[in-house]
């Protein structure tokens, strides 16, 4: 009815992942070890189901109480491991496991919304979240690396506003938030120093601010600017061989303090049946660490990625032909970095270099 809206639902999923990989090691390690092959063989089955419900209580014309609950149940069966050096001298013991991970969780959300007028919404919310644990399922060099990691949970608190101004031409969204993570999942160098499995740390705190402004000052012109601020801290009692805390007080990986983005798009008619759109966007990412250890070797400097796009569009909105460019300044940066200081090994995944392309899309609906 007018005072009460609700949704009730559920889902079930069943997935299976199989992988078999044979790597010939002799080409790059043959000068030091008799390693003709390394074999990685895994089989994982995941069954998950959930029930959820959402209820919106319109307490008055201006006040709404939003409530929601979700129950999740997940089971993972994992079989597999790694034989590093099959048929020759082995650098590590054969790792193999036949194990199961099961977990369930009940999460909720409660929010209070206030609309003093049709152009302004102010809200506050408290919610919990859940990310299932499981198995890393990658090359392993020690049996400990095959142990499952635990589920991650979070308590989230948020205050925010959504405002429409200038007769609908300007939209402002802003929020402040605090996340309290328990058993937070992150990649940590394994005891062997050769693998980087997902593991759990005790907890982490995240304080943040998000801001986004969207404007359409004139017909065909759309502008977007946004900014984000994060203050993160790991709380963990893991200690190294010397008794020193390994991660406690460190920044969370891949959590830059500041991020900025902007976009401008202008569309105009060429003929009655054809229009053109010009778009440019940029995103600035502040410096950050790529691993929870906050090792200086895993430090990524700040960088900016600029993209551009020129499109031709049909007046009916069903097709678009575009010439686009990504990372136009050819900025060098890393998406992920993995370092084992004990073995002097460092690897990573770089962001895509300057890339150009042509695309065509057609909507058949």
Coordinates of C-alpha atoms in Angstrom, one line a residue:
X1 CA 0.0 0.0 0.0
X2 CA 0.9 3.7 0.2
X3 CA 2.4 3.2 3.7
X4 CA 4.2 -0.1 3.2
X5 CA 6.4 -1.6 0.5
X6 CA 8.0 -5.0 0.6
X7 CA 10.1 -7.4 -1.4
X8 CA 10.7 -11.1 -0.5
X9 CA 12.9 -13.4 -2.5
X10 CA 15.6 -16.0 -2.6
X11 CA 18.1 -17.6 -4.9
X12 CA 20.2 -20.8 -5.3
X13 CA 23.4 -21.3 -7.3
X14 CA 25.7 -24.2 -8.0
X15 CA 29.1 -23.7 -9.6
X16 CA 31.9 -26.0 -10.5
X17 CA 35.5 -25.0 -11.3
X18 CA 38.1 -27.4 -12.7
X19 CA 41.7 -26.5 -13.7
X20 CA 44.6 -28.6 -14.8
X21 CA 47.9 -26.9 -15.6
X22 CA 51.2 -28.5 -16.5
X23 CA 54.2 -26.1 -16.6
X24 CA 57.6 -27.1 -18.0
X25 CA 60.0 -25.8 -15.4
X26 CA 63.2 -27.0 -17.1
X27 CA 63.4 -24.0 -19.4
X28 CA 63.9 -21.5 -16.6
X29 CA 65.1 -23.6 -13.7
X30 CA 66.9 -26.4 -15.4
X31 CA 70.2 -24.8 -14.8
X32 CA 69.7 -25.2 -11.1
X33 CA 67.3 -28.0 -10.5
X34 CA 66.0 -31.1 -12.3
X35 CA 62.4 -29.9 -12.7
X36 CA 60.8 -31.2 -15.8
X37 CA 57.2 -30.4 -14.8
X38 CA 55.1 -28.6 -12.2
X39 CA 51.5 -29.8 -12.1
X40 CA 48.5 -27.8 -10.7
X41 CA 45.2 -29.7 -10.5
X42 CA 42.1 -28.4 -8.7
X43 CA 38.4 -29.2 -8.6
X44 CA 36.0 -26.9 -6.7
X45 CA 32.2 -27.2 -6.3
X46 CA 30.2 -24.3 -4.7
X47 CA 26.6 -24.5 -3.6
X48 CA 24.9 -21.4 -2.2
X49 CA 21.4 -20.3 -1.3
X50 CA 19.9 -17.2 0.3
X51 CA 16.6 -15.8 1.5
X52 CA 16.1 -12.1 1.7
X53 CA 13.4 -9.6 2.6
X54 CA 13.1 -5.8 2.4
X55 CA 10.4 -3.7 4.1
X56 CA 10.0 0.1 3.7
X57 CA 7.7 1.7 6.3
X58 CA 6.4 5.2 5.3
X59 CA 6.0 6.6 8.7
X60 CA 4.7 9.9 7.3
X61 CA 4.9 12.0 4.2
X62 CA 8.5 12.9 5.1
X63 CA 9.9 10.0 7.1
X64 CA 10.6 6.4 5.9
X65 CA 12.1 3.5 7.9
X66 CA 13.9 1.1 5.6
X67 CA 14.6 -2.4 7.0
X68 CA 16.1 -5.5 5.3
X69 CA 17.4 -8.9 6.3
X70 CA 19.3 -11.7 4.3
X71 CA 20.3 -15.2 5.3
X72 CA 23.1 -16.9 3.3
X73 CA 24.3 -20.5 3.4
X74 CA 27.3 -21.6 1.4
X75 CA 29.2 -24.9 1.0
X76 CA 32.5 -25.3 -0.9
X77 CA 34.1 -28.7 -1.7
X78 CA 37.7 -28.4 -2.8
X79 CA 40.0 -31.1 -4.1
X80 CA 43.5 -30.5 -5.5
X81 CA 46.9 -29.2 -5.1
X82 CA 50.3 -28.8 -6.7
X83 CA 53.2 -31.1 -7.5
X84 CA 56.2 -28.8 -8.1
X85 CA 58.8 -30.9 -9.8
X86 CA 56.8 -33.9 -11.0
X87 CA 59.3 -36.5 -12.2
X88 CA 62.3 -34.7 -11.0
X89 CA 63.9 -32.9 -8.0
X90 CA 61.2 -31.0 -6.0
X91 CA 61.6 -27.6 -4.6
X92 CA 58.7 -28.1 -2.2
X93 CA 56.6 -31.0 -0.9
X94 CA 53.6 -32.2 -2.9
X95 CA 50.6 -30.2 -1.6
X96 CA 47.2 -31.8 -1.8
X97 CA 43.9 -31.4 0.1
X98 CA 40.4 -32.8 0.0
X99 CA 38.5 -30.4 2.2
X100 CA 35.2 -28.6 2.7
X101 CA 34.3 -25.1 3.8
X102 CA 30.8 -24.3 5.1
X103 CA 29.4 -21.1 6.5
X104 CA 26.1 -19.2 7.0
X105 CA 25.4 -15.6 7.8
X106 CA 22.5 -13.4 8.7
X107 CA 23.0 -9.8 7.7
X108 CA 20.6 -6.8 8.0
X109 CA 20.1 -3.1 7.1
X110 CA 18.2 -0.4 9.0
X111 CA 18.0 3.1 7.6
X112 CA 16.0 6.2 8.4
X113 CA 15.2 8.6 5.6
X114 CA 14.0 12.2 5.9
X115 CA 12.7 14.3 3.0
X116 CA 12.1 17.9 4.2
X117 CA 11.1 18.7 0.6
X118 CA 10.9 17.0 -2.8
X119 CA 14.5 18.0 -3.7
X120 CA 16.3 16.8 -0.6
X121 CA 16.9 13.4 1.1
X122 CA 18.9 13.0 4.3
X123 CA 19.5 9.5 5.6
X124 CA 21.4 7.5 8.2
X125 CA 21.9 3.7 8.0
X126 CA 23.4 0.8 10.0
X127 CA 24.1 -2.4 8.2
X128 CA 26.1 -5.6 8.2
X129 CA 27.8 -7.4 5.4
X130 CA 29.3 -10.8 4.6
X131 CA 31.8 -12.2 2.1
X132 CA 32.2 -16.0 2.2
X133 CA 35.5 -17.7 2.8
X134 CA 37.0 -20.5 0.8
X135 CA 40.2 -21.7 -0.8
X136 CA 42.8 -19.8 -2.8
X137 CA 43.0 -22.5 -5.4
X138 CA 46.3 -21.3 -6.9
X139 CA 49.8 -22.9 -7.2
X140 CA 50.9 -23.9 -3.7
X141 CA 54.3 -24.6 -2.2
X142 CA 53.4 -25.6 1.3
X143 CA 50.4 -27.5 2.7
X144 CA 49.5 -24.6 4.9
X145 CA 48.7 -22.5 1.8
X146 CA 45.8 -24.9 1.1
X147 CA 44.0 -24.2 4.3
X148 CA 40.7 -22.3 3.8
X149 CA 40.5 -18.6 4.7
X150 CA 37.5 -17.5 6.8
X151 CA 34.5 -15.4 5.9
X152 CA 34.8 -11.7 6.2
X153 CA 32.1 -9.6 8.0
X154 CA 31.6 -5.9 8.3
X155 CA 29.5 -3.5 10.3
X156 CA 28.8 -0.3 8.3
X157 CA 27.5 3.1 9.5
X158 CA 26.7 5.8 7.1
X159 CA 25.2 9.4 7.0
X160 CA 24.4 11.0 3.7
X161 CA 22.3 13.3 1.6
X162 CA 21.0 13.4 -1.9
X163 CA 20.0 16.9 -3.2
X164 CA 18.5 18.2 -6.4
X165 CA 19.1 21.8 -7.3
X166 CA 18.6 24.4 -10.0
X167 CA 15.4 23.0 -11.2
X168 CA 16.8 19.5 -11.5
X169 CA 19.9 20.5 -13.5
X170 CA 22.2 19.7 -10.6
X171 CA 22.4 16.5 -8.4
X172 CA 24.5 16.3 -5.3
X173 CA 25.3 13.1 -3.4
X174 CA 27.5 13.1 -0.3
X175 CA 28.1 10.6 2.5
X176 CA 30.4 10.0 5.5
X177 CA 30.9 6.4 6.6
X178 CA 32.7 4.1 9.0
X179 CA 33.3 0.4 8.3
X180 CA 34.4 -2.1 11.0
X181 CA 35.7 -5.2 9.4
X182 CA 36.2 -8.5 11.2
X183 CA 38.4 -11.3 9.7
X184 CA 39.1 -9.1 6.7
X185 CA 40.4 -10.9 3.7
X186 CA 43.7 -9.8 2.0
X187 CA 46.6 -11.3 0.1
X188 CA 49.6 -12.1 2.3
X189 CA 52.9 -13.7 1.4
X190 CA 52.8 -17.3 2.5
X191 CA 55.3 -19.0 4.8
X192 CA 57.1 -20.5 1.8
X193 CA 57.7 -17.0 0.4
X194 CA 56.6 -18.3 -3.0
X195 CA 52.8 -17.9 -3.0
X196 CA 50.4 -15.1 -2.2
X197 CA 47.2 -16.8 -0.9
X198 CA 44.1 -15.0 0.5
X199 CA 44.3 -14.9 4.3
X200 CA 42.5 -13.2 7.2
X201 CA 43.6 -10.5 9.5
X202 CA 41.9 -9.8 12.8
X203 CA 40.1 -6.6 11.9
X204 CA 40.3 -3.2 10.1
X205 CA 38.8 0.2 10.5
X206 CA 37.8 2.4 7.5
X207 CA 36.7 6.0 7.8
X208 CA 35.6 7.8 4.6
X209 CA 33.9 10.6 2.8
X210 CA 32.3 10.3 -0.7
X211 CA 31.1 13.3 -2.8
X212 CA 29.6 13.4 -6.3
X213 CA 28.2 16.3 -8.3
X214 CA 26.3 15.9 -11.6
X215 CA 25.2 18.8 -13.6
X216 CA 23.4 19.4 -17.0
X217 CA 23.9 23.2 -17.4
X218 CA 22.7 23.3 -21.0
X219 CA 21.0 20.9 -23.5
X220 CA 23.4 18.1 -24.5
X221 CA 26.1 18.9 -21.9
X222 CA 26.6 16.6 -18.9
X223 CA 29.3 17.1 -16.3
X224 CA 30.3 14.9 -13.3
X225 CA 32.9 15.5 -10.7
X226 CA 33.6 13.4 -7.6
X227 CA 36.0 12.9 -4.7
X228 CA 36.7 10.3 -2.1
X229 CA 38.7 10.2 1.1
X230 CA 39.8 7.1 3.1
X231 CA 41.5 6.6 6.4
X232 CA 42.3 3.0 7.0
X233 CA 44.0 1.0 9.7
X234 CA 44.7 -2.7 10.2
X235 CA 44.3 -4.3 13.6
X236 CA 46.1 -7.6 13.7
X237 CA 48.2 -9.5 16.3
X238 CA 50.3 -11.6 13.8
X239 CA 54.0 -11.5 14.6
X240 CA 57.1 -12.4 12.8
X241 CA 60.0 -14.6 13.9
X242 CA 61.5 -11.7 15.9
X243 CA 58.2 -11.1 17.7
X244 CA 57.4 -7.8 16.0
X245 CA 53.9 -7.1 14.8
X246 CA 53.6 -7.6 11.1
X247 CA 50.6 -5.7 10.1
X248 CA 49.1 -3.9 13.1
X249 CA 48.6 -0.2 12.5
X250 CA 49.3 -0.5 8.7
X251 CA 47.2 0.9 5.9
X252 CA 44.9 -1.4 4.1
X253 CA 46.3 -2.4 0.7
X254 CA 44.8 -0.6 -2.4
X255 CA 43.2 2.1 -0.2
X256 CA 44.4 5.4 -1.5
X257 CA 43.7 8.4 0.8
X258 CA 42.3 10.5 -2.0
X259 CA 40.6 9.8 -5.3
X260 CA 39.2 12.4 -7.7
X261 CA 37.4 11.9 -11.0
X262 CA 35.7 14.1 -13.6
X263 CA 33.7 13.6 -16.8
X264 CA 32.4 15.9 -19.5
X265 CA 30.1 14.8 -22.3
X266 CA 28.5 16.9 -25.0
X267 CA 26.0 15.6 -27.5
X268 CA 24.7 17.6 -30.4
X269 CA 22.7 16.9 -33.6
X270 CA 24.4 16.7 -37.0
X271 CA 21.2 15.9 -38.9
X272 CA 17.7 15.0 -38.0
X273 CA 18.7 11.4 -37.9
X274 CA 22.3 11.6 -36.6
X275 CA 24.1 13.1 -33.6
X276 CA 27.6 13.2 -32.3
X277 CA 28.9 12.9 -28.7
X278 CA 32.3 14.0 -27.4
X279 CA 33.4 12.7 -24.0
X280 CA 36.5 13.1 -21.9
X281 CA 37.1 11.7 -18.4
X282 CA 39.9 11.5 -15.9
X283 CA 40.6 9.8 -12.6
X284 CA 43.3 10.6 -10.1
X285 CA 44.4 7.9 -7.6
X286 CA 46.6 8.9 -4.6
X287 CA 49.6 6.9 -3.5
X288 CA 49.0 3.6 -1.8
X289 CA 50.5 0.3 -0.6
X290 CA 49.7 -2.8 -2.6
X291 CA 50.2 -5.3 0.3
X292 CA 49.2 -5.3 4.0
X293 CA 52.9 -5.4 5.0
X294 CA 53.3 -1.8 3.8
X295 CA 56.7 -2.8 2.4
X296 CA 58.2 0.2 0.5
X297 CA 58.8 -2.2 -2.4
X298 CA 55.0 -2.4 -2.7
X299 CA 54.4 1.3 -2.7
X300 CA 52.5 2.8 -5.7
X301 CA 52.9 6.5 -6.5
X302 CA 49.9 8.6 -7.4
X303 CA 48.8 8.6 -11.0
X304 CA 46.1 9.9 -13.3
X305 CA 44.3 8.1 -16.1
X306 CA 42.7 10.1 -18.9
X307 CA 40.2 8.6 -21.4
X308 CA 38.4 10.0 -24.5
X309 CA 35.5 9.0 -26.7
X310 CA 33.9 10.3 -30.0
X311 CA 30.6 8.7 -30.9
X312 CA 28.0 8.8 -33.7
X313 CA 24.5 7.9 -32.6
X314 CA 21.2 7.2 -34.4
X315 CA 18.4 9.5 -33.4
X316 CA 16.3 6.5 -32.3
X317 CA 19.0 5.6 -29.7
X318 CA 19.4 2.1 -31.1
X319 CA 22.9 2.2 -32.4
X320 CA 26.3 3.8 -31.7
X321 CA 29.6 3.8 -33.5
X322 CA 32.6 5.1 -31.4
X323 CA 36.3 5.8 -31.6
X324 CA 37.8 5.6 -28.1
X325 CA 41.1 6.0 -26.4
X326 CA 42.1 4.8 -22.9
X327 CA 45.0 6.0 -20.8
X328 CA 45.7 8.7 -23.3
X329 CA 48.8 10.0 -21.4
X330 CA 50.2 6.5 -21.3
X331 CA 50.5 6.6 -17.5
X332 CA 52.6 3.8 -16.0
X333 CA 51.1 2.2 -12.9
X334 CA 50.5 -1.1 -11.2
X335 CA 47.2 -2.7 -10.4
X336 CA 48.7 -5.4 -8.1
X337 CA 52.2 -6.0 -6.7
X338 CA 53.5 -9.1 -5.0
X339 CA 56.9 -9.2 -3.2
X340 CA 58.8 -11.9 -1.3
X341 CA 61.8 -10.1 0.3
X342 CA 63.2 -13.4 1.6
X343 CA 63.6 -14.8 -1.9
X344 CA 64.1 -11.4 -3.7
X345 CA 61.0 -12.0 -5.9
X346 CA 58.7 -9.3 -7.0
X347 CA 55.9 -9.5 -9.6
X348 CA 52.9 -7.5 -10.5
X349 CA 50.2 -6.6 -13.0
X350 CA 50.5 -3.2 -14.7
X351 CA 47.6 -1.1 -15.8
X352 CA 46.8 -1.1 -19.5
X353 CA 49.0 1.2 -21.6
X354 CA 47.6 3.8 -24.1
X355 CA 44.9 1.9 -26.0
X356 CA 42.8 2.9 -29.0
X357 CA 39.8 1.2 -30.5
X358 CA 36.6 1.3 -32.5
X359 CA 33.3 -0.2 -31.3
X360 CA 29.8 -0.6 -32.7
X361 CA 26.7 -1.4 -30.6
X362 CA 23.2 -2.0 -31.7
X363 CA 20.2 -2.4 -29.4
X364 CA 17.7 -5.0 -30.8
X365 CA 15.0 -4.1 -28.3

